Amino acid sequence: MLKFMLKRLFVAIPTLLILITVSFALMRAAPGGPFTSEKTPPPAVLENLNAKYNLDKHIVVQYGIYMRDLILYQDFGPSFKYQDRSVTEIIEGSFPRSAIIGLWSFFFIIIIGIPIGIWAAVKQNHWQDYSVMSFAMSGVVFPNFVLAPLCVWLFAVKLGWLPAGGWGDGQFNYLILPIFAMATSYIAQVARLSRGSMIEVLSSSYIRTARAKGLPTSIVLWRHAMKPALMPVITYLGIAFVGLITGSVIVDQVFQTGGIGQHFVQGATNRDYSLILGVTILAGALSILFNAIVDMLYTALDPRIRY
């Protein structure tokens, strides 16, 4: 396992460097700049701003300065829009909020999506199966950009049961609607994936052999079928987890949670190079990390992969 982790680390470092380099080059290649807008400052002011943030230097020099600060000081650079805060401070302030909502969402995805998917597979072509699949299709039809405004209208405006938005110092009643809007479509996808994978495993020859030997259904299901059935689910959850804890743009905007998801759009709209790059690096690093975790979980689910 240690050898595997070291190997993934050696692959992760150049992958992250390539991500940073390509993102840096693409942002600088886009026309305009962080200080060019409908009300562009006078040329003298613009020249001073570019000099202050090293934008007047060659792109290679800018890249070298950025990488030096990132590696030596873990500094993502200054924000061109929020000039009273650095990108590091913005991420430190907003990422924990997105992570809390994402972790709660992930928890409900696990405890709801996988069990009902397996239940539907065991009860294939019965009313339980049809009910789960109806819910799953509803989750696909109503993604979070449709579900979030509906939740605000119904539970906050119409019924007055829950706050319409805000963070509220992380109180759970402020988190219920964002978590519901975030998790519903993922629960539906996980339920469909769990059902399909379990049906495929239950039709395997070794499962038929286990049943022919007279093993109880519970033993066949939990000891022999569960681990291989979870393989595609784990793959999907590894990708989904990064999206959950880095926040959803729609959920952040509708519920005004102050999460990091809104900075994806705001950074692009404001041409805030450092903010876009900081959020991109965070998402990229988390993607690489959780892909490695998923690979390690594979070895726990299927011992053949170790060899």
PDB file of C-alpha atoms in Angstrom:
ATOM      1  CA  MET A   1       0.000   0.000   0.000  1.00  0.00           C
ATOM      2  CA  LEU A   2       2.832   2.413   0.817  1.00  0.00           C
ATOM      3  CA  LYS A   3       4.416   1.758  -2.569  1.00  0.00           C
ATOM      4  CA  PHE A   4       1.090   2.446  -4.247  1.00  0.00           C
ATOM      5  CA  MET A   5       0.624   5.729  -2.341  1.00  0.00           C
ATOM      6  CA  LEU A   6       4.143   6.909  -3.232  1.00  0.00           C
ATOM      7  CA  LYS A   7       3.538   6.064  -6.870  1.00  0.00           C
ATOM      8  CA  ARG A   8       0.302   8.077  -6.888  1.00  0.00           C
ATOM      9  CA  LEU A   9       2.105  10.976  -5.210  1.00  0.00           C
ATOM     10  CA  PHE A  10       4.764  11.040  -7.929  1.00  0.00           C
ATOM     11  CA  VAL A  11       2.002  11.123 -10.536  1.00  0.00           C
ATOM     12  CA  ALA A  12      -0.069  13.721  -8.669  1.00  0.00           C
ATOM     13  CA  ILE A  13       2.667  16.361  -8.419  1.00  0.00           C
ATOM     14  CA  PRO A  14       3.333  16.740 -12.174  1.00  0.00           C
ATOM     15  CA  THR A  15      -0.404  16.489 -12.871  1.00  0.00           C
ATOM     16  CA  LEU A  16      -1.085  19.405 -10.539  1.00  0.00           C
ATOM     17  CA  LEU A  17       1.788  21.404 -12.040  1.00  0.00           C
ATOM     18  CA  ILE A  18       0.377  20.866 -15.531  1.00  0.00           C
ATOM     19  CA  LEU A  19      -3.061  21.977 -14.314  1.00  0.00           C
ATOM     20  CA  ILE A  20      -1.631  25.167 -12.789  1.00  0.00           C
ATOM     21  CA  THR A  21       0.478  25.942 -15.863  1.00  0.00           C
ATOM     22  CA  VAL A  22      -2.319  25.426 -18.374  1.00  0.00           C
ATOM     23  CA  SER A  23      -4.837  27.384 -16.274  1.00  0.00           C
ATOM     24  CA  PHE A  24      -2.355  30.231 -15.791  1.00  0.00           C
ATOM     25  CA  ALA A  25      -1.595  30.421 -19.514  1.00  0.00           C
ATOM     26  CA  LEU A  26      -5.252  30.264 -20.587  1.00  0.00           C
ATOM     27  CA  MET A  27      -6.276  33.071 -18.239  1.00  0.00           C
ATOM     28  CA  ARG A  28      -3.486  35.331 -19.432  1.00  0.00           C
ATOM     29  CA  ALA A  29      -4.304  34.485 -23.068  1.00  0.00           C
ATOM     30  CA  ALA A  30      -7.911  35.687 -22.716  1.00  0.00           C
ATOM     31  CA  PRO A  31      -8.493  39.211 -24.052  1.00  0.00           C
ATOM     32  CA  GLY A  32      -8.772  42.019 -21.545  1.00  0.00           C
ATOM     33  CA  GLY A  33      -7.594  42.060 -17.966  1.00  0.00           C
ATOM     34  CA  PRO A  34      -8.793  42.414 -14.377  1.00  0.00           C
ATOM     35  CA  PHE A  35      -8.867  46.201 -14.605  1.00  0.00           C
ATOM     36  CA  THR A  36     -10.420  46.590 -18.060  1.00  0.00           C
ATOM     37  CA  SER A  37     -14.179  47.021 -18.006  1.00  0.00           C
ATOM     38  CA  GLU A  38     -16.832  49.455 -19.166  1.00  0.00           C
ATOM     39  CA  LYS A  39     -15.220  52.060 -16.893  1.00  0.00           C
ATOM     40  CA  THR A  40     -11.549  51.504 -17.607  1.00  0.00           C
ATOM     41  CA  PRO A  41      -9.241  53.599 -15.379  1.00  0.00           C
ATOM     42  CA  PRO A  42      -7.103  56.345 -16.940  1.00  0.00           C
ATOM     43  CA  PRO A  43      -3.922  55.052 -18.626  1.00  0.00           C
ATOM     44  CA  ALA A  44      -1.664  56.275 -15.817  1.00  0.00           C
ATOM     45  CA  VAL A  45      -3.768  54.582 -13.138  1.00  0.00           C
ATOM     46  CA  LEU A  46      -3.990  51.402 -15.206  1.00  0.00           C
ATOM     47  CA  GLU A  47      -0.216  51.381 -15.638  1.00  0.00           C
ATOM     48  CA  ASN A  48       0.311  51.709 -11.885  1.00  0.00           C
ATOM     49  CA  LEU A  49      -2.160  48.912 -11.150  1.00  0.00           C
ATOM     50  CA  ASN A  50      -0.479  46.590 -13.624  1.00  0.00           C
ATOM     51  CA  ALA A  51       2.909  47.384 -12.086  1.00  0.00           C
ATOM     52  CA  LYS A  52       1.599  46.760  -8.559  1.00  0.00           C
ATOM     53  CA  TYR A  53       0.329  43.275  -9.443  1.00  0.00           C
ATOM     54  CA  ASN A  54       3.226  42.421 -11.812  1.00  0.00           C
ATOM     55  CA  LEU A  55       0.875  42.339 -14.804  1.00  0.00           C
ATOM     56  CA  ASP A  56       3.270  44.529 -16.780  1.00  0.00           C
ATOM     57  CA  LYS A  57       5.920  41.790 -16.730  1.00  0.00           C
ATOM     58  CA  HIS A  58       6.365  38.956 -19.217  1.00  0.00           C
ATOM     59  CA  ILE A  59       4.016  36.014 -18.676  1.00  0.00           C
ATOM     60  CA  VAL A  60       6.952  33.724 -17.840  1.00  0.00           C
ATOM     61  CA  VAL A  61       8.090  36.120 -15.089  1.00  0.00           C
ATOM     62  CA  GLN A  62       4.516  36.341 -13.769  1.00  0.00           C
ATOM     63  CA  TYR A  63       4.327  32.563 -13.691  1.00  0.00           C
ATOM     64  CA  GLY A  64       7.628  32.299 -11.841  1.00  0.00           C
ATOM     65  CA  ILE A  65       6.529  34.807  -9.210  1.00  0.00           C
ATOM     66  CA  TYR A  66       3.208  33.016  -8.733  1.00  0.00           C
ATOM     67  CA  MET A  67       4.803  29.577  -8.369  1.00  0.00           C
ATOM     68  CA  ARG A  68       7.421  30.944  -5.953  1.00  0.00           C
ATOM     69  CA  ASP A  69       4.741  32.404  -3.670  1.00  0.00           C
ATOM     70  CA  LEU A  70       2.587  29.299  -3.962  1.00  0.00           C
ATOM     71  CA  ILE A  71       5.336  26.796  -3.161  1.00  0.00           C
ATOM     72  CA  LEU A  72       7.283  28.767  -0.554  1.00  0.00           C
ATOM     73  CA  TYR A  73       4.479  30.636   1.223  1.00  0.00           C
ATOM     74  CA  GLN A  74       1.285  28.747   0.209  1.00  0.00           C
ATOM     75  CA  ASP A  75       0.031  32.091  -1.060  1.00  0.00           C
ATOM     76  CA  PHE A  76      -2.547  32.058  -3.866  1.00  0.00           C
ATOM     77  CA  GLY A  77      -1.911  35.725  -4.548  1.00  0.00           C
ATOM     78  CA  PRO A  78      -3.991  38.896  -4.148  1.00  0.00           C
ATOM     79  CA  SER A  79      -7.572  39.179  -5.314  1.00  0.00           C
ATOM     80  CA  PHE A  80      -8.045  41.876  -7.949  1.00  0.00           C
ATOM     81  CA  LYS A  81     -11.721  42.340  -7.011  1.00  0.00           C
ATOM     82  CA  TYR A  82     -11.639  41.995  -3.206  1.00  0.00           C
ATOM     83  CA  GLN A  83      -8.595  44.137  -2.586  1.00  0.00           C
ATOM     84  CA  ASP A  84      -8.945  44.002   1.199  1.00  0.00           C
ATOM     85  CA  ARG A  85      -8.547  40.200   1.190  1.00  0.00           C
ATOM     86  CA  SER A  86      -6.147  37.761  -0.403  1.00  0.00           C
ATOM     87  CA  VAL A  87      -7.312  34.695  -2.300  1.00  0.00           C
ATOM     88  CA  THR A  88      -6.073  32.517   0.553  1.00  0.00           C
ATOM     89  CA  GLU A  89      -8.289  34.416   3.001  1.00  0.00           C
ATOM     90  CA  ILE A  90     -11.281  34.136   0.658  1.00  0.00           C
ATOM     91  CA  ILE A  91     -10.820  30.367   0.350  1.00  0.00           C
ATOM     92  CA  GLU A  92     -10.272  29.946   4.099  1.00  0.00           C
ATOM     93  CA  GLY A  93     -13.486  31.858   4.763  1.00  0.00           C
ATOM     94  CA  SER A  94     -15.736  30.205   2.185  1.00  0.00           C
ATOM     95  CA  PHE A  95     -14.435  26.661   1.765  1.00  0.00           C
ATOM     96  CA  PRO A  96     -15.417  25.438   5.277  1.00  0.00           C
ATOM     97  CA  ARG A  97     -19.037  26.452   4.594  1.00  0.00           C
ATOM     98  CA  SER A  98     -19.116  24.537   1.327  1.00  0.00           C
ATOM     99  CA  ALA A  99     -17.391  21.593   3.009  1.00  0.00           C
ATOM    100  CA  ILE A 100     -19.994  21.436   5.802  1.00  0.00           C
ATOM    101  CA  ILE A 101     -22.895  21.429   3.330  1.00  0.00           C
ATOM    102  CA  GLY A 102     -21.055  18.972   1.100  1.00  0.00           C
ATOM    103  CA  LEU A 103     -20.223  16.542   3.917  1.00  0.00           C
ATOM    104  CA  TRP A 104     -23.801  16.511   5.166  1.00  0.00           C
ATOM    105  CA  SER A 105     -25.008  15.987   1.603  1.00  0.00           C
ATOM    106  CA  PHE A 106     -22.543  13.143   1.118  1.00  0.00           C
ATOM    107  CA  PHE A 107     -23.709  11.530   4.359  1.00  0.00           C
ATOM    108  CA  PHE A 108     -27.336  11.495   3.198  1.00  0.00           C
ATOM    109  CA  ILE A 109     -26.317  10.253  -0.253  1.00  0.00           C
ATOM    110  CA  ILE A 110     -24.600   7.253   1.354  1.00  0.00           C
ATOM    111  CA  ILE A 111     -27.318   6.342   3.851  1.00  0.00           C
ATOM    112  CA  ILE A 112     -30.209   6.867   1.423  1.00  0.00           C
ATOM    113  CA  GLY A 113     -28.973   6.376  -2.149  1.00  0.00           C
ATOM    114  CA  ILE A 114     -27.127   3.058  -1.769  1.00  0.00           C
ATOM    115  CA  PRO A 115     -29.713   1.235   0.439  1.00  0.00           C
ATOM    116  CA  ILE A 116     -32.727   2.135  -1.704  1.00  0.00           C
ATOM    117  CA  GLY A 117     -30.819   1.207  -4.869  1.00  0.00           C
ATOM    118  CA  ILE A 118     -29.945  -2.213  -3.461  1.00  0.00           C
ATOM    119  CA  TRP A 119     -33.498  -2.635  -2.174  1.00  0.00           C
ATOM    120  CA  ALA A 120     -34.824  -1.917  -5.662  1.00  0.00           C
ATOM    121  CA  ALA A 121     -32.417  -4.471  -7.164  1.00  0.00           C
ATOM    122  CA  VAL A 122     -33.464  -7.192  -4.706  1.00  0.00           C
ATOM    123  CA  LYS A 123     -37.144  -6.393  -5.378  1.00  0.00           C
ATOM    124  CA  GLN A 124     -36.670  -6.058  -9.132  1.00  0.00           C
ATOM    125  CA  ASN A 125     -39.895  -5.553 -11.100  1.00  0.00           C
ATOM    126  CA  HIS A 126     -41.926  -5.151  -7.923  1.00  0.00           C
ATOM    127  CA  TRP A 127     -43.561  -2.022  -6.545  1.00  0.00           C
ATOM    128  CA  GLN A 128     -40.468  -1.258  -4.456  1.00  0.00           C
ATOM    129  CA  ASP A 129     -38.356  -1.195  -7.610  1.00  0.00           C
ATOM    130  CA  TYR A 130     -40.811   0.998  -9.482  1.00  0.00           C
ATOM    131  CA  SER A 131     -41.050   3.427  -6.548  1.00  0.00           C
ATOM    132  CA  VAL A 132     -37.275   3.847  -6.282  1.00  0.00           C
ATOM    133  CA  MET A 133     -36.873   4.294 -10.026  1.00  0.00           C
ATOM    134  CA  SER A 134     -39.690   6.864 -10.080  1.00  0.00           C
ATOM    135  CA  PHE A 135     -37.853   8.832  -7.390  1.00  0.00           C
ATOM    136  CA  ALA A 136     -34.589   8.486  -9.309  1.00  0.00           C
ATOM    137  CA  MET A 137     -36.129   9.822 -12.495  1.00  0.00           C
ATOM    138  CA  SER A 138     -37.638  12.720 -10.538  1.00  0.00           C
ATOM    139  CA  GLY A 139     -34.183  13.558  -9.210  1.00  0.00           C
ATOM    140  CA  VAL A 140     -32.844  13.662 -12.759  1.00  0.00           C
ATOM    141  CA  VAL A 141     -35.753  15.769 -14.026  1.00  0.00           C
ATOM    142  CA  PHE A 142     -35.408  18.278 -11.168  1.00  0.00           C
ATOM    143  CA  PRO A 143     -31.684  19.198 -10.904  1.00  0.00           C
ATOM    144  CA  ASN A 144     -30.517  21.614  -8.234  1.00  0.00           C
ATOM    145  CA  PHE A 145     -30.958  24.738 -10.371  1.00  0.00           C
ATOM    146  CA  VAL A 146     -34.678  23.875 -10.574  1.00  0.00           C
ATOM    147  CA  LEU A 147     -35.065  22.377  -7.113  1.00  0.00           C
ATOM    148  CA  ALA A 148     -33.319  25.155  -5.156  1.00  0.00           C
ATOM    149  CA  PRO A 149     -35.728  28.000  -6.139  1.00  0.00           C
ATOM    150  CA  LEU A 150     -38.699  25.667  -5.647  1.00  0.00           C
ATOM    151  CA  CYS A 151     -37.496  24.845  -2.130  1.00  0.00           C
ATOM    152  CA  VAL A 152     -37.187  28.537  -1.283  1.00  0.00           C
ATOM    153  CA  TRP A 153     -40.657  29.287  -2.637  1.00  0.00           C
ATOM    154  CA  LEU A 154     -42.365  26.338  -0.910  1.00  0.00           C
ATOM    155  CA  PHE A 155     -40.633  25.885   2.442  1.00  0.00           C
ATOM    156  CA  ALA A 156     -39.498  29.467   3.116  1.00  0.00           C
ATOM    157  CA  VAL A 157     -41.930  31.800   1.367  1.00  0.00           C
ATOM    158  CA  LYS A 158     -45.159  29.775   1.232  1.00  0.00           C
ATOM    159  CA  LEU A 159     -44.968  27.678   4.404  1.00  0.00           C
ATOM    160  CA  GLY A 160     -42.432  29.693   6.399  1.00  0.00           C
ATOM    161  CA  TRP A 161     -40.876  26.576   7.924  1.00  0.00           C
ATOM    162  CA  LEU A 162     -37.237  27.298   7.124  1.00  0.00           C
ATOM    163  CA  PRO A 163     -35.007  30.327   6.399  1.00  0.00           C
ATOM    164  CA  ALA A 164     -34.864  31.328   2.739  1.00  0.00           C
ATOM    165  CA  GLY A 165     -31.088  31.717   2.801  1.00  0.00           C
ATOM    166  CA  GLY A 166     -28.019  32.863   4.639  1.00  0.00           C
ATOM    167  CA  TRP A 167     -25.551  31.018   6.822  1.00  0.00           C
ATOM    168  CA  GLY A 168     -26.898  31.730  10.298  1.00  0.00           C
ATOM    169  CA  ASP A 169     -23.646  30.739  12.049  1.00  0.00           C
ATOM    170  CA  GLY A 170     -24.011  27.235  10.628  1.00  0.00           C
ATOM    171  CA  GLN A 171     -27.261  26.419  12.447  1.00  0.00           C
ATOM    172  CA  PHE A 172     -28.802  23.291  10.970  1.00  0.00           C
ATOM    173  CA  ASN A 173     -32.129  24.894  10.071  1.00  0.00           C
ATOM    174  CA  TYR A 174     -30.178  27.150   7.663  1.00  0.00           C
ATOM    175  CA  LEU A 175     -28.486  24.092   6.138  1.00  0.00           C
ATOM    176  CA  ILE A 176     -31.550  21.919   5.495  1.00  0.00           C
ATOM    177  CA  LEU A 177     -32.625  23.484   2.197  1.00  0.00           C
ATOM    178  CA  PRO A 178     -29.093  23.761   0.714  1.00  0.00           C
ATOM    179  CA  ILE A 179     -28.372  20.142   1.674  1.00  0.00           C
ATOM    180  CA  PHE A 180     -31.685  18.964   0.231  1.00  0.00           C
ATOM    181  CA  ALA A 181     -31.141  20.846  -3.032  1.00  0.00           C
ATOM    182  CA  MET A 182     -27.549  19.642  -3.269  1.00  0.00           C
ATOM    183  CA  ALA A 183     -28.087  15.986  -2.382  1.00  0.00           C
ATOM    184  CA  THR A 184     -31.341  15.055  -4.118  1.00  0.00           C
ATOM    185  CA  SER A 185     -30.021  14.610  -7.650  1.00  0.00           C
ATOM    186  CA  TYR A 186     -26.933  12.760  -6.356  1.00  0.00           C
ATOM    187  CA  ILE A 187     -29.120  10.409  -4.301  1.00  0.00           C
ATOM    188  CA  ALA A 188     -31.139   9.650  -7.425  1.00  0.00           C
ATOM    189  CA  GLN A 189     -27.998   8.917  -9.460  1.00  0.00           C
ATOM    190  CA  VAL A 190     -26.485   6.729  -6.741  1.00  0.00           C
ATOM    191  CA  ALA A 191     -29.764   4.804  -6.372  1.00  0.00           C
ATOM    192  CA  ARG A 192     -29.894   4.098 -10.105  1.00  0.00           C
ATOM    193  CA  LEU A 193     -26.233   3.109 -10.199  1.00  0.00           C
ATOM    194  CA  SER A 194     -26.532   0.861  -7.127  1.00  0.00           C
ATOM    195  CA  ARG A 195     -29.591  -0.861  -8.548  1.00  0.00           C
ATOM    196  CA  GLY A 196     -28.042  -1.530 -11.944  1.00  0.00           C
ATOM    197  CA  SER A 197     -24.769  -2.759 -10.482  1.00  0.00           C
ATOM    198  CA  MET A 198     -26.465  -5.045  -7.953  1.00  0.00           C
ATOM    199  CA  ILE A 199     -28.746  -6.556 -10.601  1.00  0.00           C
ATOM    200  CA  GLU A 200     -25.706  -7.323 -12.741  1.00  0.00           C
ATOM    201  CA  VAL A 201     -23.838  -8.920  -9.826  1.00  0.00           C
ATOM    202  CA  LEU A 202     -26.846 -10.977  -8.718  1.00  0.00           C
ATOM    203  CA  SER A 203     -27.020 -12.529 -12.184  1.00  0.00           C
ATOM    204  CA  SER A 204     -23.363 -13.656 -11.996  1.00  0.00           C
ATOM    205  CA  SER A 205     -22.474 -17.337 -12.027  1.00  0.00           C
ATOM    206  CA  TYR A 206     -20.817 -17.333  -8.600  1.00  0.00           C
ATOM    207  CA  ILE A 207     -23.965 -15.833  -7.047  1.00  0.00           C
ATOM    208  CA  ARG A 208     -26.054 -18.573  -8.651  1.00  0.00           C
ATOM    209  CA  THR A 209     -23.607 -21.130  -7.281  1.00  0.00           C
ATOM    210  CA  ALA A 210     -23.860 -19.670  -3.779  1.00  0.00           C
ATOM    211  CA  ARG A 211     -27.651 -19.837  -3.940  1.00  0.00           C
ATOM    212  CA  ALA A 212     -27.533 -23.391  -5.300  1.00  0.00           C
ATOM    213  CA  LYS A 213     -25.505 -24.394  -2.218  1.00  0.00           C
ATOM    214  CA  GLY A 214     -28.399 -23.235  -0.058  1.00  0.00           C
ATOM    215  CA  LEU A 215     -26.847 -20.109   1.452  1.00  0.00           C
ATOM    216  CA  PRO A 216     -29.386 -17.675   2.940  1.00  0.00           C
ATOM    217  CA  THR A 217     -30.247 -14.646   0.822  1.00  0.00           C
ATOM    218  CA  SER A 218     -28.802 -12.264   3.409  1.00  0.00           C
ATOM    219  CA  ILE A 219     -25.419 -14.045   3.322  1.00  0.00           C
ATOM    220  CA  VAL A 220     -25.389 -14.085  -0.477  1.00  0.00           C
ATOM    221  CA  LEU A 221     -26.272 -10.404  -0.623  1.00  0.00           C
ATOM    222  CA  TRP A 222     -24.010  -8.950   2.057  1.00  0.00           C
ATOM    223  CA  ARG A 223     -21.018 -11.278   1.909  1.00  0.00           C
ATOM    224  CA  HIS A 224     -20.776 -12.138  -1.785  1.00  0.00           C
ATOM    225  CA  ALA A 225     -22.653  -9.520  -3.809  1.00  0.00           C
ATOM    226  CA  MET A 226     -22.217  -6.259  -1.925  1.00  0.00           C
ATOM    227  CA  LYS A 227     -18.523  -5.536  -2.487  1.00  0.00           C
ATOM    228  CA  PRO A 228     -18.433  -6.052  -6.262  1.00  0.00           C
ATOM    229  CA  ALA A 229     -21.720  -4.191  -6.626  1.00  0.00           C
ATOM    230  CA  LEU A 230     -20.235  -1.147  -4.897  1.00  0.00           C
ATOM    231  CA  MET A 231     -17.315  -0.792  -7.326  1.00  0.00           C
ATOM    232  CA  PRO A 232     -19.036   1.526  -9.867  1.00  0.00           C
ATOM    233  CA  VAL A 233     -20.791   3.360  -7.030  1.00  0.00           C
ATOM    234  CA  ILE A 234     -17.464   4.144  -5.348  1.00  0.00           C
ATOM    235  CA  THR A 235     -16.124   5.413  -8.672  1.00  0.00           C
ATOM    236  CA  TYR A 236     -19.038   7.822  -9.023  1.00  0.00           C
ATOM    237  CA  LEU A 237     -18.909   8.925  -5.384  1.00  0.00           C
ATOM    238  CA  GLY A 238     -15.211   9.771  -5.644  1.00  0.00           C
ATOM    239  CA  ILE A 239     -15.959  12.246  -8.425  1.00  0.00           C
ATOM    240  CA  ALA A 240     -19.162  13.506  -6.816  1.00  0.00           C
ATOM    241  CA  PHE A 241     -17.500  14.121  -3.448  1.00  0.00           C
ATOM    242  CA  VAL A 242     -15.189  16.764  -4.904  1.00  0.00           C
ATOM    243  CA  GLY A 243     -18.137  18.585  -6.458  1.00  0.00           C
ATOM    244  CA  LEU A 244     -20.039  18.424  -3.192  1.00  0.00           C
ATOM    245  CA  ILE A 245     -17.377  19.825  -0.883  1.00  0.00           C
ATOM    246  CA  THR A 246     -16.237  22.510  -3.331  1.00  0.00           C
ATOM    247  CA  GLY A 247     -19.802  23.757  -3.416  1.00  0.00           C
ATOM    248  CA  SER A 248     -22.429  24.295  -6.045  1.00  0.00           C
ATOM    249  CA  VAL A 249     -22.672  27.632  -7.819  1.00  0.00           C
ATOM    250  CA  ILE A 250     -26.469  27.381  -7.949  1.00  0.00           C
ATOM    251  CA  VAL A 251     -26.871  26.451  -4.287  1.00  0.00           C
ATOM    252  CA  ASP A 252     -24.484  29.184  -3.146  1.00  0.00           C
ATOM    253  CA  GLN A 253     -26.196  31.819  -5.261  1.00  0.00           C
ATOM    254  CA  VAL A 254     -29.791  30.869  -4.423  1.00  0.00           C
ATOM    255  CA  PHE A 255     -29.307  30.366  -0.682  1.00  0.00           C
ATOM    256  CA  GLN A 256     -26.456  32.894  -0.249  1.00  0.00           C
ATOM    257  CA  THR A 257     -24.482  30.528   1.953  1.00  0.00           C
ATOM    258  CA  GLY A 258     -21.178  32.283   1.289  1.00  0.00           C
ATOM    259  CA  GLY A 259     -19.612  29.076  -0.009  1.00  0.00           C
ATOM    260  CA  ILE A 260     -16.756  28.751  -2.437  1.00  0.00           C
ATOM    261  CA  GLY A 261     -18.932  27.749  -5.384  1.00  0.00           C
ATOM    262  CA  GLN A 262     -19.960  31.329  -6.078  1.00  0.00           C
ATOM    263  CA  HIS A 263     -16.315  32.340  -6.567  1.00  0.00           C
ATOM    264  CA  PHE A 264     -16.082  30.218  -9.720  1.00  0.00           C
ATOM    265  CA  VAL A 265     -18.529  32.526 -11.473  1.00  0.00           C
ATOM    266  CA  GLN A 266     -17.528  35.757  -9.757  1.00  0.00           C
ATOM    267  CA  GLY A 267     -13.855  35.195 -10.479  1.00  0.00           C
ATOM    268  CA  ALA A 268     -14.539  34.595 -14.174  1.00  0.00           C
ATOM    269  CA  THR A 269     -16.910  37.560 -14.437  1.00  0.00           C
ATOM    270  CA  ASN A 270     -14.459  39.914 -12.742  1.00  0.00           C
ATOM    271  CA  ARG A 271     -11.388  38.487 -14.536  1.00  0.00           C
ATOM    272  CA  ASP A 272      -9.935  37.869 -11.095  1.00  0.00           C
ATOM    273  CA  TYR A 273      -6.970  35.755 -12.208  1.00  0.00           C
ATOM    274  CA  SER A 274      -5.750  34.803  -8.757  1.00  0.00           C
ATOM    275  CA  LEU A 275      -9.193  33.873  -7.465  1.00  0.00           C
ATOM    276  CA  ILE A 276      -9.973  31.646 -10.464  1.00  0.00           C
ATOM    277  CA  LEU A 277      -6.594  29.972 -10.227  1.00  0.00           C
ATOM    278  CA  GLY A 278      -6.846  29.455  -6.470  1.00  0.00           C
ATOM    279  CA  VAL A 279     -10.238  27.764  -6.720  1.00  0.00           C
ATOM    280  CA  THR A 280      -9.046  25.704  -9.706  1.00  0.00           C
ATOM    281  CA  ILE A 281      -5.980  24.494  -7.802  1.00  0.00           C
ATOM    282  CA  LEU A 282      -8.155  23.569  -4.813  1.00  0.00           C
ATOM    283  CA  ALA A 283     -10.600  21.591  -6.955  1.00  0.00           C
ATOM    284  CA  GLY A 284      -7.777  19.935  -8.896  1.00  0.00           C
ATOM    285  CA  ALA A 285      -5.879  18.912  -5.770  1.00  0.00           C
ATOM    286  CA  LEU A 286      -9.026  17.460  -4.204  1.00  0.00           C
ATOM    287  CA  SER A 287      -9.837  15.565  -7.413  1.00  0.00           C
ATOM    288  CA  ILE A 288      -6.381  13.996  -7.475  1.00  0.00           C
ATOM    289  CA  LEU A 289      -6.583  13.136  -3.761  1.00  0.00           C
ATOM    290  CA  PHE A 290      -9.976  11.473  -3.906  1.00  0.00           C
ATOM    291  CA  ASN A 291      -9.169   9.600  -7.104  1.00  0.00           C
ATOM    292  CA  ALA A 292      -6.257   8.068  -5.180  1.00  0.00           C
ATOM    293  CA  ILE A 293      -8.590   7.255  -2.276  1.00  0.00           C
ATOM    294  CA  VAL A 294     -11.019   5.578  -4.669  1.00  0.00           C
ATOM    295  CA  ASP A 295      -8.184   3.457  -6.075  1.00  0.00           C
ATOM    296  CA  MET A 296      -7.269   2.351  -2.562  1.00  0.00           C
ATOM    297  CA  LEU A 297     -10.900   1.479  -1.823  1.00  0.00           C
ATOM    298  CA  TYR A 298     -10.905  -0.711  -4.930  1.00  0.00           C
ATOM    299  CA  THR A 299      -8.265  -2.929  -3.334  1.00  0.00           C
ATOM    300  CA  ALA A 300     -10.437  -3.303  -0.227  1.00  0.00           C
ATOM    301  CA  LEU A 301     -13.516  -4.219  -2.264  1.00  0.00           C
ATOM    302  CA  ASP A 302     -11.779  -6.545  -4.716  1.00  0.00           C
ATOM    303  CA  PRO A 303      -8.574  -8.317  -3.513  1.00  0.00           C
ATOM    304  CA  ARG A 304      -7.711  -9.261  -7.135  1.00  0.00           C
ATOM    305  CA  ILE A 305      -6.833  -5.633  -7.845  1.00  0.00           C
ATOM    306  CA  ARG A 306      -3.948  -5.804  -5.345  1.00  0.00           C
ATOM    307  CA  TYR A 307      -2.123  -8.115  -7.694  1.00  0.00           C
TER     308      TYR A 307
END
